[in-house]
Short mmCIF file of N, CA and C in Angstrom, two decimals:
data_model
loop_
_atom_site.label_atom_id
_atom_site.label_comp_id
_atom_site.label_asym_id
_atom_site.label_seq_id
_atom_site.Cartn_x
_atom_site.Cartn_y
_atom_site.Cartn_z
N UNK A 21 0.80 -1.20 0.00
CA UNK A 21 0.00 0.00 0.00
C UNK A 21 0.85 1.26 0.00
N UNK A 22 1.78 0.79 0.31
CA UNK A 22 2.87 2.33 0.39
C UNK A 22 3.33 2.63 -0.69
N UNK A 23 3.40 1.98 -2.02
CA UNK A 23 4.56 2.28 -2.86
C UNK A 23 2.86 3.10 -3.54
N UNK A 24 1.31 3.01 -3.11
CA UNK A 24 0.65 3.70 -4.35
C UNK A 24 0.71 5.29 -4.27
N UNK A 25 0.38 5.43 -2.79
CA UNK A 25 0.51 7.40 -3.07
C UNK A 25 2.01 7.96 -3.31
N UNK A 26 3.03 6.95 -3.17
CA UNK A 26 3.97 7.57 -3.52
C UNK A 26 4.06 7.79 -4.98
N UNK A 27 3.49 7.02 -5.79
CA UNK A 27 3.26 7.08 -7.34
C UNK A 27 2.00 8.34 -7.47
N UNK A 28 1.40 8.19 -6.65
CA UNK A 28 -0.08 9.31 -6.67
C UNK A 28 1.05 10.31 -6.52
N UNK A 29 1.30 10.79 -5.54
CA UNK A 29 1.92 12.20 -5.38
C UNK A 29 3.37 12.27 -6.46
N UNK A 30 4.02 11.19 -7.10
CA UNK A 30 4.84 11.81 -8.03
C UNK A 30 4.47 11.95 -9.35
N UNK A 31 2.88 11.60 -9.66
CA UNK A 31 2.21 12.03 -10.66
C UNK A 31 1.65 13.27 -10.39
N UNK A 32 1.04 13.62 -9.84
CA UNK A 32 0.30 15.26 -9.23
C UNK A 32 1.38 16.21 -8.83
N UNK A 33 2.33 15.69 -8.16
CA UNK A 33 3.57 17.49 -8.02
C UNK A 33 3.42 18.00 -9.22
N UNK A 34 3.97 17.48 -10.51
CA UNK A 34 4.22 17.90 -11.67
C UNK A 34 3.29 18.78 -12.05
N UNK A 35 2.38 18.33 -12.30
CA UNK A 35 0.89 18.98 -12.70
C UNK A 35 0.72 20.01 -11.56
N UNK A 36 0.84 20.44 -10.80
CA UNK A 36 0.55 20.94 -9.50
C UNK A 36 1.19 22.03 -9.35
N UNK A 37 2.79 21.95 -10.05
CA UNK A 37 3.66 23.30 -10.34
C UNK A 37 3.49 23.03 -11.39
N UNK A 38 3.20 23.02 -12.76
CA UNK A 38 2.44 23.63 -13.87
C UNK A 38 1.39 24.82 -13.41
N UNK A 39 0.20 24.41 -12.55
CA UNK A 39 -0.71 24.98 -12.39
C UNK A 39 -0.28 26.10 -12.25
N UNK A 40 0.43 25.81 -10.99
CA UNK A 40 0.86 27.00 -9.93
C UNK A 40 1.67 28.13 -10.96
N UNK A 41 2.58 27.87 -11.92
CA UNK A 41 3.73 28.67 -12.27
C UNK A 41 2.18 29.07 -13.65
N UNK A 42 1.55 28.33 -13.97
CA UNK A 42 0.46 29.23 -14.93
C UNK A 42 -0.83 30.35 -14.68
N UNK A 43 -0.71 30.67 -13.04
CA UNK A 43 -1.89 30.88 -12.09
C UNK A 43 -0.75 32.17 -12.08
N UNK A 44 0.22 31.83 -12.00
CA UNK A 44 1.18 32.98 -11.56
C UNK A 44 1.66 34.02 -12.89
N UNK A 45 2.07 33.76 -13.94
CA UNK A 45 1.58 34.29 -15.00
C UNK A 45 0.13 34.85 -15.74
N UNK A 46 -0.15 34.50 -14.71
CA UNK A 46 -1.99 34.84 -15.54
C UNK A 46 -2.46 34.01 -16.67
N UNK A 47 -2.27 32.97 -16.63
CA UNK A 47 -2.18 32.10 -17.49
C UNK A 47 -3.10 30.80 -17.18
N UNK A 48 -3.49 29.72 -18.06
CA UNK A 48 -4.33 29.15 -17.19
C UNK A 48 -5.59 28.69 -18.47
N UNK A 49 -6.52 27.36 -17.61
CA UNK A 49 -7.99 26.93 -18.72
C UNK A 49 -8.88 28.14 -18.34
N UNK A 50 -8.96 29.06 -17.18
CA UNK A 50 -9.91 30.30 -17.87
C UNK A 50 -9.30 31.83 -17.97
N UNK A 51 -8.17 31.06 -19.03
CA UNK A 51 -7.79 32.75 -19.32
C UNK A 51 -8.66 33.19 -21.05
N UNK A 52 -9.02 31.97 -21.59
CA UNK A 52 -9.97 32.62 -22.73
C UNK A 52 -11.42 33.03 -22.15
N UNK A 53 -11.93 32.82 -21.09
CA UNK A 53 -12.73 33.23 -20.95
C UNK A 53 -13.16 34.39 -19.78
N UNK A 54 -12.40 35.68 -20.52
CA UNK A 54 -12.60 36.71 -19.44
C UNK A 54 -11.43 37.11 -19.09
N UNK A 55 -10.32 36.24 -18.68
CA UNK A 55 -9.19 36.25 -18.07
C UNK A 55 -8.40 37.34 -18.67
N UNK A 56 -8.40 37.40 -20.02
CA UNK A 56 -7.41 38.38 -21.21
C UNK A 56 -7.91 39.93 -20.45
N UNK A 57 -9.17 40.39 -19.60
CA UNK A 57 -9.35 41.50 -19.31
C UNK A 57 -8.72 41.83 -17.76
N UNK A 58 -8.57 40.78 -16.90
CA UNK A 58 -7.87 40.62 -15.92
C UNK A 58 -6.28 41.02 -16.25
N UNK A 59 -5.93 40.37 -17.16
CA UNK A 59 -4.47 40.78 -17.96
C UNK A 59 -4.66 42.16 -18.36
N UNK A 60 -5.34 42.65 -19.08
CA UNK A 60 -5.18 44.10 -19.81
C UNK A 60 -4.81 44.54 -18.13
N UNK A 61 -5.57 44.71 -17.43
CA UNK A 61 -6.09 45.61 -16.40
C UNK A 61 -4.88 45.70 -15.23
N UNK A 62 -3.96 44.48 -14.92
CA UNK A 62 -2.67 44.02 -14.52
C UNK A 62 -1.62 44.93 -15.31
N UNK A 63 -1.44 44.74 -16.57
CA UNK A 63 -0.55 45.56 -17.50
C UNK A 63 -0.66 46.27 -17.30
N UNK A 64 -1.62 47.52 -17.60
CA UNK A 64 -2.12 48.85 -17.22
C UNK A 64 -1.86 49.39 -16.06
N UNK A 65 -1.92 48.62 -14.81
CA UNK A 65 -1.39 48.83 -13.45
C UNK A 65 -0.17 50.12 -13.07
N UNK A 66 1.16 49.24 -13.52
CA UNK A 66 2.09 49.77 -13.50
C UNK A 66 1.87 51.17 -13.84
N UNK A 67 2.11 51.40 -15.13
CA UNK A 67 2.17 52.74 -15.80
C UNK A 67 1.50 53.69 -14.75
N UNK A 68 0.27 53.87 -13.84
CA UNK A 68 -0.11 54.61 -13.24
C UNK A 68 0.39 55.35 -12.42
N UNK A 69 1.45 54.02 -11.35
CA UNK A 69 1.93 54.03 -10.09
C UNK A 69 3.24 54.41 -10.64
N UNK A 70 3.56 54.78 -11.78
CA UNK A 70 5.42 55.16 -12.53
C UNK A 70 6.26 56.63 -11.69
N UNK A 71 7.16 56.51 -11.90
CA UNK A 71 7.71 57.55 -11.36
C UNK A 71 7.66 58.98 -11.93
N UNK A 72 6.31 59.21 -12.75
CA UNK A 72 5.60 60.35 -13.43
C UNK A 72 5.00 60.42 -11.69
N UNK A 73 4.34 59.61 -11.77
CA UNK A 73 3.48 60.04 -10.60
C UNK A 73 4.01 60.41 -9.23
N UNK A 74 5.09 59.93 -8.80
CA UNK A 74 5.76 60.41 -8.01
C UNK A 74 6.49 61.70 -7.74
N UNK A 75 6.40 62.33 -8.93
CA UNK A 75 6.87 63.47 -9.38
C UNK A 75 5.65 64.36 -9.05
N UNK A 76 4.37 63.60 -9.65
CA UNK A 76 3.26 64.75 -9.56
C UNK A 76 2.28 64.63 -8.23
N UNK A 77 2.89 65.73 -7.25
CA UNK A 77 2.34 66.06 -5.96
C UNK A 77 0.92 64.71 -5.52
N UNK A 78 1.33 63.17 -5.54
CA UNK A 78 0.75 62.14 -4.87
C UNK A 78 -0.55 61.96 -5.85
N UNK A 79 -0.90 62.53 -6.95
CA UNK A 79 -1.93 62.70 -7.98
C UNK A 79 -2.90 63.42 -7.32
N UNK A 80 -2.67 64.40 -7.25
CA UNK A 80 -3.64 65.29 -6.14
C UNK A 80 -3.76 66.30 -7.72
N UNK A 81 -5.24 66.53 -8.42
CA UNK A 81 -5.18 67.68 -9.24
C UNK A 81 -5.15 68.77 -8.77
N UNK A 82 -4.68 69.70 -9.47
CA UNK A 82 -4.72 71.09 -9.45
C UNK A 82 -5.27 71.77 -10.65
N UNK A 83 -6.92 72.10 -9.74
CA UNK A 83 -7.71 73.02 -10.71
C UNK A 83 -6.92 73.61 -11.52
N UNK A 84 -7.13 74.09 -12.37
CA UNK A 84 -6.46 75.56 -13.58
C UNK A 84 -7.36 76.81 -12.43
N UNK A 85 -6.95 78.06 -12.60
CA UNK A 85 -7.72 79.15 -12.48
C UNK A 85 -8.43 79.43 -13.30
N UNK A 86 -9.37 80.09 -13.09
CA UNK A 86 -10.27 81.08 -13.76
C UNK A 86 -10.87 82.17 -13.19
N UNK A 87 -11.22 83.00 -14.21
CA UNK A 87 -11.67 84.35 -14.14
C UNK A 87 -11.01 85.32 -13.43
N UNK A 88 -11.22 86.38 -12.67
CA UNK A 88 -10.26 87.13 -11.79
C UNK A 88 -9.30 86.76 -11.16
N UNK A 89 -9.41 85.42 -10.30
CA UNK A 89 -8.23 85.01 -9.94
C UNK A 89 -7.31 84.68 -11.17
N UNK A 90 -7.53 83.82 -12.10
CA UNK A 90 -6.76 83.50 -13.14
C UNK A 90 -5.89 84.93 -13.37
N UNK A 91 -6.28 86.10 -13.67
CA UNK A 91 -5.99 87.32 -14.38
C UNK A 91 -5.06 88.00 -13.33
N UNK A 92 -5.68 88.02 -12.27
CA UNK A 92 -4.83 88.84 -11.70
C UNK A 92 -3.15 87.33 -11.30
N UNK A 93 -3.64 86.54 -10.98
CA UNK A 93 -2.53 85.44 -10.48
C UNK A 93 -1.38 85.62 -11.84
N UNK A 94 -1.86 85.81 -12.93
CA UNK A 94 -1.14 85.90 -14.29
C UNK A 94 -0.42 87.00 -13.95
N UNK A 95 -1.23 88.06 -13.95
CA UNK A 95 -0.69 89.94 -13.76
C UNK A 95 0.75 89.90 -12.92
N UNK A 96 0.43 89.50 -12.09
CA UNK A 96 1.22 89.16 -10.84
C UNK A 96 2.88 88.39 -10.93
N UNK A 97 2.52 87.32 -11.48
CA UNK A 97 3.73 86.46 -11.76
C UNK A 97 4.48 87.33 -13.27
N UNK A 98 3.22 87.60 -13.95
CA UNK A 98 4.03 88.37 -15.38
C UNK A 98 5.18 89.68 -15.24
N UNK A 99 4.77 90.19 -14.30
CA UNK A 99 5.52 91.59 -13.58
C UNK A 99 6.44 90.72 -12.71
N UNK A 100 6.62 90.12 -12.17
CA UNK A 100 7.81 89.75 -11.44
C UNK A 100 8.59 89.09 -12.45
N UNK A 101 7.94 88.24 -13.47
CA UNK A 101 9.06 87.08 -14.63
C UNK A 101 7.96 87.33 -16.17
N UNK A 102 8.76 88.38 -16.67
CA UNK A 102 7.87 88.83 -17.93
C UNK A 102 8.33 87.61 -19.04
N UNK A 103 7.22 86.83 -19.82
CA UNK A 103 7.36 85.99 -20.78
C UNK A 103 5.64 85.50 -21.02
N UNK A 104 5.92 84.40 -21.48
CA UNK A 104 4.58 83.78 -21.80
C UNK A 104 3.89 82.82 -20.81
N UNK A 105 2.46 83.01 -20.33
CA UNK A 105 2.01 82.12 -19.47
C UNK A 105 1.60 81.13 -19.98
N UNK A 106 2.04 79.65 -19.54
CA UNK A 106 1.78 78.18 -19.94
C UNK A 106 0.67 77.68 -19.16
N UNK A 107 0.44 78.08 -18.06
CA UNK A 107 -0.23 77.54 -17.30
C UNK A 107 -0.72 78.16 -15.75
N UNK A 108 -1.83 78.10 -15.18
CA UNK A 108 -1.86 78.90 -14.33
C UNK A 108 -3.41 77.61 -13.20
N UNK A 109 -2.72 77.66 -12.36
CA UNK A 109 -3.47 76.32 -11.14
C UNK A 109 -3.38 76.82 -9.95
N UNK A 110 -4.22 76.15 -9.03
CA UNK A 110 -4.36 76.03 -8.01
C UNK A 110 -2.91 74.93 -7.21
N UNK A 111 -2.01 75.28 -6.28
CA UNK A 111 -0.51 74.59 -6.33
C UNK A 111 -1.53 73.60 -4.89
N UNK A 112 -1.82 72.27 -5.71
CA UNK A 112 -1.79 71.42 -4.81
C UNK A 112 -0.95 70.95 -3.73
N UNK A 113 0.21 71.63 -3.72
CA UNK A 113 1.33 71.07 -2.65
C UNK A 113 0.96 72.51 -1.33
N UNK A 114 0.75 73.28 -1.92
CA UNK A 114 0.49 74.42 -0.55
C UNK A 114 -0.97 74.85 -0.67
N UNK A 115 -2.09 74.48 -0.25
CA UNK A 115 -3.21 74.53 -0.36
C UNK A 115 -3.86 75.94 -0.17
N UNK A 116 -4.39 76.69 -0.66
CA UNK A 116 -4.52 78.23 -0.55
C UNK A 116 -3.35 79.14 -1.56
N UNK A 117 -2.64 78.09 -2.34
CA UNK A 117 -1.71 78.77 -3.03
C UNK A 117 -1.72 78.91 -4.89
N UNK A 118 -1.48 79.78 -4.75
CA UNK A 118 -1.43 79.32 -6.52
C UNK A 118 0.11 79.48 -7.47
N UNK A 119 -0.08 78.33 -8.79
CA UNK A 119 1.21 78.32 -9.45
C UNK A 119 0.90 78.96 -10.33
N UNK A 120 2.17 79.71 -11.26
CA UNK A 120 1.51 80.21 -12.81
C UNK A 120 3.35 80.12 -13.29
N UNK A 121 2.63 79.17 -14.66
CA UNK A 121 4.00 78.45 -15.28
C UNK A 121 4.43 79.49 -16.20
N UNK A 122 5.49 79.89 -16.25
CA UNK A 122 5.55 81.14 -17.34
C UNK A 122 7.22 80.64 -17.86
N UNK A 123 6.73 81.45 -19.36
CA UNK A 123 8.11 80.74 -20.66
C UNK A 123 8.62 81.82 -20.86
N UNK A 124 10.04 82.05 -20.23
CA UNK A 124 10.62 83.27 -20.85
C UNK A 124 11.30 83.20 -21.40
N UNK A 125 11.84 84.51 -22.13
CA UNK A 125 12.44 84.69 -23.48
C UNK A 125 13.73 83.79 -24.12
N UNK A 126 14.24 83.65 -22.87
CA UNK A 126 15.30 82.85 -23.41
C UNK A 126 15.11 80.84 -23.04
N UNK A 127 13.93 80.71 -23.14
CA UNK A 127 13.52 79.61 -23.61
C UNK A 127 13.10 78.77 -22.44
N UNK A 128 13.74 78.98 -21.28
CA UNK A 128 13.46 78.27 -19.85
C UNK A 128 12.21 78.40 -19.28
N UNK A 129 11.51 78.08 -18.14
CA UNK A 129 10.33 78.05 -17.77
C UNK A 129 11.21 78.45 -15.84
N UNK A 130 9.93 78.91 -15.72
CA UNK A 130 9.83 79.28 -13.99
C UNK A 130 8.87 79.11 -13.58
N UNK A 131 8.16 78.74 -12.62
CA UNK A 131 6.59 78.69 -12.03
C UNK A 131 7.10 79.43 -10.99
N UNK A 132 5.68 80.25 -10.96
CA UNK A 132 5.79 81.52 -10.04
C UNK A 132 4.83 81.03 -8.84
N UNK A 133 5.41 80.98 -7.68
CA UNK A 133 4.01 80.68 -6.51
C UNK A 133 3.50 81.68 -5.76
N UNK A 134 2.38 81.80 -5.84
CA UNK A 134 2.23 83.52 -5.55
C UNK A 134 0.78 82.75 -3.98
N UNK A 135 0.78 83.53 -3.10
CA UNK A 135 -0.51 83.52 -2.07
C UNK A 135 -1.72 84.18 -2.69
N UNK A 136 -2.84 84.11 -1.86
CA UNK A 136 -4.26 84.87 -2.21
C UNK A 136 -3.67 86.38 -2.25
N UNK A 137 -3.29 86.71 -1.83
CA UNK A 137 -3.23 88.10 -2.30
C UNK A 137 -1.99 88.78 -3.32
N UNK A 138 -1.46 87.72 -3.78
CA UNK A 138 -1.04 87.60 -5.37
C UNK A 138 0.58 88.22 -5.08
N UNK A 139 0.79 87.77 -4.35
CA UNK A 139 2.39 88.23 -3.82
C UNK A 139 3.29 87.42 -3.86
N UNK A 140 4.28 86.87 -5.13
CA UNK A 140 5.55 86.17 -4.92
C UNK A 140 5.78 85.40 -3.65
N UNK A 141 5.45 84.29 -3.53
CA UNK A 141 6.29 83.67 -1.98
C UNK A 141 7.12 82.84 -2.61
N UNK A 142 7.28 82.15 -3.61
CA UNK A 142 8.72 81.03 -4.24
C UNK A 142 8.60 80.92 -5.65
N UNK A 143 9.70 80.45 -6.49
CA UNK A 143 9.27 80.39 -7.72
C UNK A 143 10.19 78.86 -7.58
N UNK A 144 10.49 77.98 -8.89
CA UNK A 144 11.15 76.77 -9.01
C UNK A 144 11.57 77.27 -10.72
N UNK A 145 12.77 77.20 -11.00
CA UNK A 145 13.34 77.44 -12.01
C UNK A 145 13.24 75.74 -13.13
N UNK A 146 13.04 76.15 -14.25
CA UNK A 146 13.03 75.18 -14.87
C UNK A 146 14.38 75.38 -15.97
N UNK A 147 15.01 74.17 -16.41
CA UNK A 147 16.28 74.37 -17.80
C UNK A 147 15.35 74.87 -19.05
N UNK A 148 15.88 75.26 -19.69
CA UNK A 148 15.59 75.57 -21.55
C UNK A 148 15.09 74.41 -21.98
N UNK A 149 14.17 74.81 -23.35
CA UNK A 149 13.81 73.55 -23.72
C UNK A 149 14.92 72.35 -24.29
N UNK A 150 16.00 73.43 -24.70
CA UNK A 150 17.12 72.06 -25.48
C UNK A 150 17.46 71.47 -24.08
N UNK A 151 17.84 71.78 -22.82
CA UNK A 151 18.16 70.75 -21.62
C UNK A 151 16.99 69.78 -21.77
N UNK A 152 15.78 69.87 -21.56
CA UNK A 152 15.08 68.93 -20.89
C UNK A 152 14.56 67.89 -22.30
N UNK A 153 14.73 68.78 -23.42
CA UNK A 153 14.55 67.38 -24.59
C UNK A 153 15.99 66.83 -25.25
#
């Protein structure tokens, strides 16, 4: 009686890490059915959690401005760093604060961080466009 499960169990390991190493790939008898969207959705994963995102303040958006605030937050940063405004938000990292991305002449970028009452408190210098491409 002893020599049968020892034949049982050295027929089933095999099959058993198959399973396992195809369960672990995503792989498997119901990956045609359904499974391929479990996969998309796995793939897709990554890219979210990338070190884009780590860069961008924990994915916390930052409204754009509008209307008076927009104008004057622009006015404001334009007179301290005269060029072109790229962009102008609410600075999710200091809450009550606002950014306004501005392109000046000689090709570099600065974001200007200005408070509610539209006063310079920090800017962050950016390289020219030939550095960063």
């Amino acid at each position: 009686m002893r020599a049968m499960p020892r034949r049982a169990l050295a027929a089933v390991a095999p099959a058993a890490a198959l399973m396992f190493a195809l369960a672990a790939c995503g792989g498997g008898a119901d990956s045609d059915s359904g499974g391929s969207a479990a996969a998309d959705t796995q793939q897709s994963a990554p890219s979210a959690g990338g070190a884009e995102a780590a860069e961008d303040t924990d994915d916390k958006p930052e409204p754009p401005l509008t209307g008076e605030i927009k104008q004057k937050a622009e006015e404001a940063a334009l007179a301290a760093y005269p060029g072109t405004v790229l962009k102008s938000e609410e600075d999710a990292e200091k809450p009550g604060m606002y950014a306004v991305e501005i392109k000046k002449a000689d090709g570099s970028t600065v974001e200007v961080y200005l408070d509610t009452t539209y006063q310079v408190t920090d800017t962050k210098e950016e390289g020219t466009e030939e550095d960063e491409g």
